Every structure is written in C-alpha cells, then in structure tokens.
GROMACS .gro file of C-alpha atoms in nm:
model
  357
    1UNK     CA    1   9.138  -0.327 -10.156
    2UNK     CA    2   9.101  -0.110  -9.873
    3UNK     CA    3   9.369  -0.263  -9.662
    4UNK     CA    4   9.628  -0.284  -9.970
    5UNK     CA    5   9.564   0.132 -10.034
    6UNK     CA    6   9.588   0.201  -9.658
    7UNK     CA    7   9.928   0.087  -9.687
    8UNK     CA    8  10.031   0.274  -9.946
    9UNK     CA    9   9.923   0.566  -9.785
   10UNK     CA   10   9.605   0.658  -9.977
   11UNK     CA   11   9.400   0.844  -9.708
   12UNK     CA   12   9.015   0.796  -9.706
   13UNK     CA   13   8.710   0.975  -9.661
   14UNK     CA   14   8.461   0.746  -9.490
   15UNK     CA   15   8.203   1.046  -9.391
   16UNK     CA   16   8.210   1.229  -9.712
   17UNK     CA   17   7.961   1.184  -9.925
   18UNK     CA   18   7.994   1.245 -10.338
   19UNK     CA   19   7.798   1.492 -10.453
   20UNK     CA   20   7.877   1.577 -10.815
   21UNK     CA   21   8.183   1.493 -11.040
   22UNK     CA   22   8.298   1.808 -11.265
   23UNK     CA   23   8.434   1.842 -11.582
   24UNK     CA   24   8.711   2.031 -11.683
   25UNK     CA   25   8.746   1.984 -12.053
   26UNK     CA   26   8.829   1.596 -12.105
   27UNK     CA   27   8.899   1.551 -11.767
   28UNK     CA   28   8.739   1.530 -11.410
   29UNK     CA   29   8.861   1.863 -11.281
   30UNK     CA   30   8.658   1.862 -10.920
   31UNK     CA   31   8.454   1.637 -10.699
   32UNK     CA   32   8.216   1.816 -10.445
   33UNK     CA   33   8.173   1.622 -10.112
   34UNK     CA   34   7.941   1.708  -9.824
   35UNK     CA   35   8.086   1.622  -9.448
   36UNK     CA   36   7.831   1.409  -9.327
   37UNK     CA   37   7.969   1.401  -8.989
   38UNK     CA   38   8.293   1.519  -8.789
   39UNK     CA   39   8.551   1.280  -8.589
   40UNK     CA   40   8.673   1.256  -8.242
   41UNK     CA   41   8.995   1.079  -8.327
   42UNK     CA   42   9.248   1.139  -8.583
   43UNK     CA   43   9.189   0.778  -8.753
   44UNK     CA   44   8.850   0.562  -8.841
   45UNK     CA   45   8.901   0.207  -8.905
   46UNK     CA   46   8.541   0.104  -9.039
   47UNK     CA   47   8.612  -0.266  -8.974
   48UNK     CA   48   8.460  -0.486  -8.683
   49UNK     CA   49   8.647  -0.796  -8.633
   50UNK     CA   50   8.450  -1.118  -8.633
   51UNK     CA   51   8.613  -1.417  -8.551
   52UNK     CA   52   8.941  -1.274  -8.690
   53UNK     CA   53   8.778  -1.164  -9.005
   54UNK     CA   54   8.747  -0.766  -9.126
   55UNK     CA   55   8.403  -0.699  -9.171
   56UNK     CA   56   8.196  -0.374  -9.276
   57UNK     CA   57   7.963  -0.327  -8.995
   58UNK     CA   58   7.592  -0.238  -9.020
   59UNK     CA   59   7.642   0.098  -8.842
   60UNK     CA   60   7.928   0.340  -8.814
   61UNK     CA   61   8.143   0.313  -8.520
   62UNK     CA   62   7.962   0.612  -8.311
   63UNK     CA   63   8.235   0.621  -8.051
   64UNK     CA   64   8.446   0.802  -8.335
   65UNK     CA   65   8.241   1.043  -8.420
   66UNK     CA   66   8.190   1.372  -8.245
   67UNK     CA   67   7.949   1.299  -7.947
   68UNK     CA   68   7.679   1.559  -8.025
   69UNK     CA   69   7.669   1.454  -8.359
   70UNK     CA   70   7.683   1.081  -8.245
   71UNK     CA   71   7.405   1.116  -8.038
   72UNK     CA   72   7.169   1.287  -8.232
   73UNK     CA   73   7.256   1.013  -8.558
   74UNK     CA   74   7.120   0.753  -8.288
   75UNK     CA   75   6.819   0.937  -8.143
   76UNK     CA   76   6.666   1.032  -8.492
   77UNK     CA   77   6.778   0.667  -8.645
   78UNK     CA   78   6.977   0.821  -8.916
   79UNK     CA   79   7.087   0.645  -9.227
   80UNK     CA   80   7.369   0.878  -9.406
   81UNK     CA   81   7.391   0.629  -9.679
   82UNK     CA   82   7.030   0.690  -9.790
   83UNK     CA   83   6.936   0.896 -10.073
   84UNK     CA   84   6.616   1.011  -9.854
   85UNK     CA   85   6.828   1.068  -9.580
   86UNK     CA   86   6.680   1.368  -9.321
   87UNK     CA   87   7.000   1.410  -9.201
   88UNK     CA   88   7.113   1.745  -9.360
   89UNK     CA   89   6.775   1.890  -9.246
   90UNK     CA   90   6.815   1.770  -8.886
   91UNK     CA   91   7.191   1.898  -8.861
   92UNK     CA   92   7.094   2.234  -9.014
   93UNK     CA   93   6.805   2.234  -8.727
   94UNK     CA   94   7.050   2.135  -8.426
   95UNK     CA   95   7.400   2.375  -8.541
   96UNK     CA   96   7.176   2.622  -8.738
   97UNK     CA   97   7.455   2.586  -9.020
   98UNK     CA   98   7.429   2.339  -9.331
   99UNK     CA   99   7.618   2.045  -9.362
  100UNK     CA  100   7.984   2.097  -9.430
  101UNK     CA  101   8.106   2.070  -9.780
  102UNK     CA  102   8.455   2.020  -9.934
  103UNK     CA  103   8.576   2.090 -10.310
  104UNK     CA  104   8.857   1.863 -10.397
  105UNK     CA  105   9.072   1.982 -10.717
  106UNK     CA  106   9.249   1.788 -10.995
  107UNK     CA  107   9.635   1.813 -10.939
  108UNK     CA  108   9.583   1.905 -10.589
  109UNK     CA  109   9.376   1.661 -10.395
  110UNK     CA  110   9.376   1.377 -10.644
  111UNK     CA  111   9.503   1.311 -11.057
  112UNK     CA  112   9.264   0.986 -11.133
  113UNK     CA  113   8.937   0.886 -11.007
  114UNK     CA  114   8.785   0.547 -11.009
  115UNK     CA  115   8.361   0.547 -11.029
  116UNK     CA  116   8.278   0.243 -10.858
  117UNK     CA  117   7.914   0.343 -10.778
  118UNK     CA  118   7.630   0.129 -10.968
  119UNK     CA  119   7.522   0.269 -11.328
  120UNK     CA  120   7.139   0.417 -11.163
  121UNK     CA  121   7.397   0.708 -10.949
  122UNK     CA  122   7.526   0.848 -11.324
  123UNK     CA  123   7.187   1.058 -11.301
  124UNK     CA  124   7.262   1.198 -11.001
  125UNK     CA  125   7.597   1.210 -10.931
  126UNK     CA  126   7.705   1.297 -11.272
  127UNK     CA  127   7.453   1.537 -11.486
  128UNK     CA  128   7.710   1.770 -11.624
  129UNK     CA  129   7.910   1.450 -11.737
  130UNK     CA  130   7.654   1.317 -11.904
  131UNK     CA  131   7.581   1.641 -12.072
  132UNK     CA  132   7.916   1.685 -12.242
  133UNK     CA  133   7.967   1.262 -12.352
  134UNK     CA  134   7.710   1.129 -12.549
  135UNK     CA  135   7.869   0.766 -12.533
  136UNK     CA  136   7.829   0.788 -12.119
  137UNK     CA  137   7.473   0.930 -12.170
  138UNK     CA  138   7.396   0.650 -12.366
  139UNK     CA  139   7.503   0.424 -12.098
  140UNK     CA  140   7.290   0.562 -11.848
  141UNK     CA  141   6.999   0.581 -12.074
  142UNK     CA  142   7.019   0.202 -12.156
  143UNK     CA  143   7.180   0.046 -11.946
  144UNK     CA  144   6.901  -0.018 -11.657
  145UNK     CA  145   6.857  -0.144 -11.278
  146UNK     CA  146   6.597  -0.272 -11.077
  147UNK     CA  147   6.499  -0.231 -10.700
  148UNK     CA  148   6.526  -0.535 -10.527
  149UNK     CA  149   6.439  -0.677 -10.202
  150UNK     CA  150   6.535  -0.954  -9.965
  151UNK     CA  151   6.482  -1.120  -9.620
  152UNK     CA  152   6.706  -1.364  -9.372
  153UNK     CA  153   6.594  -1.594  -9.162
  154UNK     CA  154   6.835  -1.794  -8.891
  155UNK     CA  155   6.680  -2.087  -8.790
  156UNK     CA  156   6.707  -2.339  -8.500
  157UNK     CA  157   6.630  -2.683  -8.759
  158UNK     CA  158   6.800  -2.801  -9.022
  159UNK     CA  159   6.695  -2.799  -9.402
  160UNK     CA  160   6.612  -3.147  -9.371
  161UNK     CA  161   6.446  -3.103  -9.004
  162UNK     CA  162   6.272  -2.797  -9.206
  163UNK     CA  163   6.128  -3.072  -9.450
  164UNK     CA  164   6.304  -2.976  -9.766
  165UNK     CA  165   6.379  -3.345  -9.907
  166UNK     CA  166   6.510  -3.274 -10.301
  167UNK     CA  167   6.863  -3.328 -10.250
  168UNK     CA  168   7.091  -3.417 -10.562
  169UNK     CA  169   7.304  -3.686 -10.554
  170UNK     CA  170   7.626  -3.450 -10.452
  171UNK     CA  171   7.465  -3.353 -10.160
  172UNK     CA  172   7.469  -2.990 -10.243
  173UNK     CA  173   7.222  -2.739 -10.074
  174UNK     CA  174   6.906  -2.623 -10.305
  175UNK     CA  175   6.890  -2.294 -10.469
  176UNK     CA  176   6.597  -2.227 -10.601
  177UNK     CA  177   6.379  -1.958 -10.816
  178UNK     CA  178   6.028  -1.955 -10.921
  179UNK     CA  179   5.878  -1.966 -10.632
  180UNK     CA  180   5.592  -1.723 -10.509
  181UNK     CA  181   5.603  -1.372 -10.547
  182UNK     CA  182   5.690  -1.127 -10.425
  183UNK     CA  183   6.027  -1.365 -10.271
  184UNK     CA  184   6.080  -1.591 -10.576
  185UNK     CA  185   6.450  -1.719 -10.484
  186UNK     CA  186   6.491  -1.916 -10.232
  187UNK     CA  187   6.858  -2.076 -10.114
  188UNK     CA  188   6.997  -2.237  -9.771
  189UNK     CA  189   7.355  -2.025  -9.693
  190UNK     CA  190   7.484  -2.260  -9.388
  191UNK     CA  191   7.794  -2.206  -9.547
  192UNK     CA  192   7.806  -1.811  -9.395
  193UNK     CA  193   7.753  -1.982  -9.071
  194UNK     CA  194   8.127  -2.049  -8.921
  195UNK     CA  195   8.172  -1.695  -8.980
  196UNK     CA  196   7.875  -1.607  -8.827
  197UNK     CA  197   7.984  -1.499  -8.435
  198UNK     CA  198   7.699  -1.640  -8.237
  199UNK     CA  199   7.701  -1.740  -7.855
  200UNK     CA  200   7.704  -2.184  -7.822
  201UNK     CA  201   7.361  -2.159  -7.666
  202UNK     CA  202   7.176  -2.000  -7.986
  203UNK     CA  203   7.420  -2.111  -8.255
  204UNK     CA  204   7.173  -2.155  -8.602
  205UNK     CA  205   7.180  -2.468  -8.806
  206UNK     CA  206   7.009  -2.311  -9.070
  207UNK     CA  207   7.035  -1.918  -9.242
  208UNK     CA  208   6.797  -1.907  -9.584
  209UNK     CA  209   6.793  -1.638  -9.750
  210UNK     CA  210   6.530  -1.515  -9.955
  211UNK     CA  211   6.525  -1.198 -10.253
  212UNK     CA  212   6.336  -1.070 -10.567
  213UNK     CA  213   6.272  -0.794 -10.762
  214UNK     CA  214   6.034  -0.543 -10.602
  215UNK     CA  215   5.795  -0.342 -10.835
  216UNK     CA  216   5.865   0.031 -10.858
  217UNK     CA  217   5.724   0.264 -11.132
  218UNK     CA  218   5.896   0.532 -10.998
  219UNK     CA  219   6.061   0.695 -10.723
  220UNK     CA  220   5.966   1.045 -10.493
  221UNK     CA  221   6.210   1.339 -10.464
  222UNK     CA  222   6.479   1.297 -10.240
  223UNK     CA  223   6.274   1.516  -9.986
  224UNK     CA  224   6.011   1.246  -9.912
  225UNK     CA  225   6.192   1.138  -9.638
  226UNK     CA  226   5.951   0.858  -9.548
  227UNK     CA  227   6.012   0.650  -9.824
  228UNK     CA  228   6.255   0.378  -9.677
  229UNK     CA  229   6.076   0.306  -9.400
  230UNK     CA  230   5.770   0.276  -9.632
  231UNK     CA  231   5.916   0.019  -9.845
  232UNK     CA  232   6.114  -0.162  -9.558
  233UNK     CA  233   5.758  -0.197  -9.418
  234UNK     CA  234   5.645  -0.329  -9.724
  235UNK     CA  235   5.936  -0.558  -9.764
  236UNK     CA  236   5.883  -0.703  -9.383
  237UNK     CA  237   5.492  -0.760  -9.386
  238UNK     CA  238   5.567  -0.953  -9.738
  239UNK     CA  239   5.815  -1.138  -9.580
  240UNK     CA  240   5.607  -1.273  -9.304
  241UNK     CA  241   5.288  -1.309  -9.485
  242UNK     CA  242   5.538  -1.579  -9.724
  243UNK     CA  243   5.623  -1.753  -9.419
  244UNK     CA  244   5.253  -1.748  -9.285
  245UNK     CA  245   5.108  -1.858  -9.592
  246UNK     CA  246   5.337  -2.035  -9.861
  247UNK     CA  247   5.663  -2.125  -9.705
  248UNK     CA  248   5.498  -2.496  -9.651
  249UNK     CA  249   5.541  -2.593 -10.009
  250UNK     CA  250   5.928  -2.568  -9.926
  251UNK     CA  251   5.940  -2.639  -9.552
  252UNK     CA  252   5.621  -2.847  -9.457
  253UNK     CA  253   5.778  -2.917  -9.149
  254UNK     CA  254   5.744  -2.610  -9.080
  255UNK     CA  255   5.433  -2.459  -9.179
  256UNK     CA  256   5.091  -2.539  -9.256
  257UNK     CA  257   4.929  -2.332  -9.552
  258UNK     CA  258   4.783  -2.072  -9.236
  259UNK     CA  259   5.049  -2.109  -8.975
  260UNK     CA  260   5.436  -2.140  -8.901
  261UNK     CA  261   5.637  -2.242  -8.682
  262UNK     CA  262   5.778  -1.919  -8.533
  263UNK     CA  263   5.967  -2.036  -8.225
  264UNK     CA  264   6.202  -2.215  -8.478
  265UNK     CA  265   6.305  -1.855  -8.569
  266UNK     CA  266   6.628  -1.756  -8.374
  267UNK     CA  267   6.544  -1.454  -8.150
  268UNK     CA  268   6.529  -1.416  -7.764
  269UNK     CA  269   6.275  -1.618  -7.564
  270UNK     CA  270   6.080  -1.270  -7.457
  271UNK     CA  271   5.942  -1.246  -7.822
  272UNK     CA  272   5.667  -1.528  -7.934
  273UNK     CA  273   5.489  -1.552  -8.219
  274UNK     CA  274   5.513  -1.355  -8.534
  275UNK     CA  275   5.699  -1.087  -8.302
  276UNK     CA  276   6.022  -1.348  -8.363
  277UNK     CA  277   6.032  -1.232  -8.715
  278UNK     CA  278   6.167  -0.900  -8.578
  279UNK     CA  279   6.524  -1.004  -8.505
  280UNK     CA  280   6.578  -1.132  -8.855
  281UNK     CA  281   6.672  -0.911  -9.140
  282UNK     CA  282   6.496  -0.762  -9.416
  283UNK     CA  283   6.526  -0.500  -9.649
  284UNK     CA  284   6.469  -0.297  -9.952
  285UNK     CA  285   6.753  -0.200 -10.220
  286UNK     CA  286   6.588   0.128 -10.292
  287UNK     CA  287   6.886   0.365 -10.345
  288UNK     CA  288   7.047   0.427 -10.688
  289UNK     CA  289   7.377   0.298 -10.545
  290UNK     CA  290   7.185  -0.020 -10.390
  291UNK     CA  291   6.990  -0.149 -10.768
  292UNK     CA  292   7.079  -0.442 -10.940
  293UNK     CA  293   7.225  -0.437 -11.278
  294UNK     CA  294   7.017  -0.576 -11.541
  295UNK     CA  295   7.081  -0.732 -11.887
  296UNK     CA  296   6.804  -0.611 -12.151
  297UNK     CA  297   6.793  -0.677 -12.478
  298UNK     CA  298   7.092  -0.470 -12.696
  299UNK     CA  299   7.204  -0.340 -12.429
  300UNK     CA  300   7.592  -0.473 -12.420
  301UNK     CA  301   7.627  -0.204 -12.691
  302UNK     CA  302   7.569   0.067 -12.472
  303UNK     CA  303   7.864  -0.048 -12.202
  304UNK     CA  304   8.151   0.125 -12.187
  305UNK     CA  305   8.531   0.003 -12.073
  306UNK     CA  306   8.692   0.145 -11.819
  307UNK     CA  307   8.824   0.398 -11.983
  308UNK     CA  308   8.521   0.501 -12.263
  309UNK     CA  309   8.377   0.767 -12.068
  310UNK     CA  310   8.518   1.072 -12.274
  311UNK     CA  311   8.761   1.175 -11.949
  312UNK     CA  312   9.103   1.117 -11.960
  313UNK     CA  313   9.160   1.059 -11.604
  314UNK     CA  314   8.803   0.884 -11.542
  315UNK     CA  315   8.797   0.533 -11.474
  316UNK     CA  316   8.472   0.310 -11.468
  317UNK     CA  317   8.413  -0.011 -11.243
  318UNK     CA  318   8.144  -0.228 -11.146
  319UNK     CA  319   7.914  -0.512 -11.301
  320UNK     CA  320   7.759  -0.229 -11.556
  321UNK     CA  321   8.066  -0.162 -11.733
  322UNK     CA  322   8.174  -0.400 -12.055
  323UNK     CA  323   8.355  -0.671 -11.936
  324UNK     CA  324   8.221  -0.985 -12.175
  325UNK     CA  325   7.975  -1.052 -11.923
  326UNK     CA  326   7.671  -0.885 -11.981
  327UNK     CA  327   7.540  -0.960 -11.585
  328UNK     CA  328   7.486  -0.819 -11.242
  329UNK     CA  329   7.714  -1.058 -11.039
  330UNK     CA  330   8.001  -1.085 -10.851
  331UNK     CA  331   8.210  -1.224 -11.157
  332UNK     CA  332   8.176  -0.956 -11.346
  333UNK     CA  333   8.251  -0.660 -11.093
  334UNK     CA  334   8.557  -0.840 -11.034
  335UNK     CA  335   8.626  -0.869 -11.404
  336UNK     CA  336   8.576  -0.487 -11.408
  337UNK     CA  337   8.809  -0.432 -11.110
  338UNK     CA  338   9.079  -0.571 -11.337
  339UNK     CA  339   9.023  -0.354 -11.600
  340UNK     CA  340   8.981  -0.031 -11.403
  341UNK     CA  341   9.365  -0.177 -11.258
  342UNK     CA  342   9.474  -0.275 -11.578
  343UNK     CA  343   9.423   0.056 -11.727
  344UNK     CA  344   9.604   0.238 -11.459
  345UNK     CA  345   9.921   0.022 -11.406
  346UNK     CA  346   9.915  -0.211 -11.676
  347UNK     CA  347   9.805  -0.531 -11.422
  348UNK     CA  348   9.687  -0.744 -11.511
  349UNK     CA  349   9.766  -0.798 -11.898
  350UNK     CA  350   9.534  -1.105 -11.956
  351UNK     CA  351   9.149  -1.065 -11.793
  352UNK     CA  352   8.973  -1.409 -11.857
  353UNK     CA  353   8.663  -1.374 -12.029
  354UNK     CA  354   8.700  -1.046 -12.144
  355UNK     CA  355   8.659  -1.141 -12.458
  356UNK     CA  356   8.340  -1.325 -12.423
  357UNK     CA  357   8.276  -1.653 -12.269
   0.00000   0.00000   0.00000
C-alpha cells in the first residue's frame, strides 16, 4: 500500500503522530499531529531490505533524523510509538520548548481520511467524534480488545530433534492452544525462516512462537511512564519460567520439568544459561493501537462499514469494522481494506464473504 501511494505522489508523515480527529459538522474538518522528531534529509524511506524484501524495521532509521534529537532517542531508549512514551517530557527538558505540533485542514491538506488504527484508539484519538455519533459511540462501547502478549524463540534443533512427535499424516507443522497459562498457543513458524537474514554459521532450524492473552483490569494514565517496561518484564520472566518449568510436555527433548536446555537457544556463545533467553524476543501488546480485536457476544451489531461513522469524508478500516467476519485476523482486515477502497473508487465491486460466510 505504501509503495503503490508513494507513486502516486501521496506524501507521508512517518514522525507525526495523530492526536485528535475534529469534526466539522458531518465531516472531519482537522487532524492535530504532534512532530515527534525532525529530519536531516528531505526523504525517509522506513524500509530495511532483507534479502530483497521491504521490511518495517524495529527502530527508526536514526541516521535520518536530526542528530541531537537522534542521539538523545537512543540514550534515553525512547519508544515514540508508545502511549506511555516520556518522550515529550524529555524533549521539552533538552530544547526547553514542547514538542512541535501541526493542524492539518479539510480542503487544504487533505479531502478524505482513512482510520486504520484498532477500535481501543476511538477513546483517545477521537472523543469529540464519539460525542456527536451515537452509532460510532456504540462501536467503541461494545466492540472490545484485549492486551496480549507473546515470546520467540530461534532455536538450533529441529521440532522433531526438540521431541515434538504428533505429526499428521500431511506432514504439516503443529499449532497448538490450550496449553499452560499464561502462553497457551504454541506453533513452529520455520516457514518465516528463508526470509529470515541470518549469517550460515548460526542459521536456526527452528523459530516457535508463543502468545496469549495477558490479564489487565485496567490501565494507568499515560504519565506512568514505567508501565511498558513493567509489563515487558512481566511478559519475559513468564516466558522463561514456561520454558524452565512446562515446556517439557511439548519438547521433552528439551527440558526436564526443572531445567532446559538453554544452549539450544540461538544467541552468542558469551551468554550461558538462562542469560540466552535475552536475545530472543518478547513482548507485551499494551497500547490501544497494539490490542486484539475480540468477538463477544452481540457484538456484530455494533460494527460499522466503512462508511457508518456519521462523517461524510470518514472512512473506517481494520478487523473491527463489519466485514461478515466477526474476528481479529488477517482475513478480515483485508476484507475491510476492500471496503474502505471500494467506497472511495468503486474497486472492488464484489468483496467475498462480505455477506457472511
């Protein structure tokens, strides 16, 4: 999507973030941005190339970005996607100036905008729209996501060398849920690896991932900066307590029920032990943005179409949207991604499964 729209011209805004859509009647009238950061160069491509593939990297590309700024995102570990980001607060301490912000205006700086941002962000980035259309309210208030959390693990054996020995008669790799909390789904993703970019010497034969729910009765004020890390901690020592202590009902080549075998973790040879767990990847899908999109009971009724916010010139995408699949998955952001398109240039006419399945 991003490389079709760059050649058509449609300029982006990689370090903006949205703050608040505005109404103007029945339409969008303004979107407030804050300037997260300022550019050296007069272009950013956020790809990397791996193995001839675009890919969204894990961190911006610093070399773009002004070097003060650059270097104090790095020293202070900033994440500018995080909704508990200190980042405003530390550039406010360093320029004594806040953050810039930008005002873009219907007509002017754009005539249609397409919300692509997961259904938990209406609260936040969208107050005064949900104020003036009840039917988007009622999306908002019903239509619900979870936290969720996950782990990766590259390893140097095989699934079978692992000890995993249910294999159906296809042959196909094991994916599996109902294991033990709090990492309940469990499945092999070898086929990642040939787009994975790793040296001969330390190539994998094995990535598993593993993800849940995580438990959250509520969440602190955007201010309690602390929060990620918190729950990223949380999200790690779960991770290798499941290794440590339950993974050998999957892998009991592997593991023991008190004891794994951490040098089959890929990592360099100066960590042993447990300390190998620290160049895998973990994390916790804390942010409104980040949630997964749930399907409760009765709540289809409250999803809109792309185009049943109450705005004229508002367009709604993502798995939370009504689509005829009432589920968070790829299938069904895709499905919405035709409709948002559909309802701006008539393409495509016929969306399979719209209708229901």
């Amino acid at each position: 999507l991003y490389q079709v729209l760059k050649q058509r011209g449609v300029k982006f805004k990689f370090f903006h973030k949205v703050d608040e859509l505005i109404p103007n009647g029945d339409t969008i009238g303004e979107i407030r941005l804050t300037q997260q950061v300022s550019l050296s160069t007069a272009d950013y491509d956020p790809f990397v190339n791996v193995k001839g593939l675009d890919c969204w990297p894990s961190e911006p590309k610093y070399q773009h970005i002004a070097p003060v700024e650059a270097a104090l995102l790095q020293a202070n570990d900033i994440n500018r996607e995080s909704f508990w980001t200190n980042w405003p607060v530390i550039y406010q301490q360093k320029f004594g100036k806040p953050l810039p912000t930008i005002t873009l205006k219907q007509g002017v700086d754009f005539d249609q905008v397409v919300f692509g941002i997961s259904v938990a962000a209406l609260p936040h980035l969208c107050p005064k729209l949900l104020a003036q259309s009840p039917a988007l309210k009622a999306t908002a208030d019903n239509v619900k996501a979870v936290v969720t959390q996950a782990y990766q693990v590259w390893l140097t054996k095989t699934v079978e060398e692992l000890g995993w020995n249910d294999w159906p008669k296809d042959g196909q790799q094991p994916v599996l849920s109902g294991f033990t909390e709090p990492y309940d789904t469990w499945a092999p993703m070898d086929q990642l690896l040939p787009r994975e970019d790793w040296p001969p010497a330390m190539a994998p034969k094995n990535v598993s991932y593993f993800c849940s729910v995580m438990p959250m009765k509520d969440f602190p004020p955007s201010t309690e900066y602390s929060f990620p890390a918190t729950c990223a901690a949380e999200v790690k020592q779960d991770a290798v307590n499941q290794l440590a202590h339950q993974i050998y009902a999957l892998w009991p080549n592997a593991a023991t029920r008190n004891s794994f075998q951490w040098d089959w973790l890929l990592a360099p040879p100066t960590r042993t032990g447990e300390q190998r767990f620290d160049s895998q990847f973990w994390r916790a899908n804390i942010d409104p943005s980040e949630r997964y999109v749930i399907s409760l009971v009765g709540s289809s009724r409250y999803r809109l179409a792309t185009d049943g916010s109450g705005f004229k010139n508002l367009y709604l995408t993502g798995d939370w949207i009504k689509t005829g699949l009432n589920a968070g998955c790829v299938e069904a952001a895709t499905m919405a991604g035709m409709q948002a398109s559909r309802a701006i240039s008539g393409y495509p006419a016929v969306i399979k499964g719209e209708n229901g399945f």
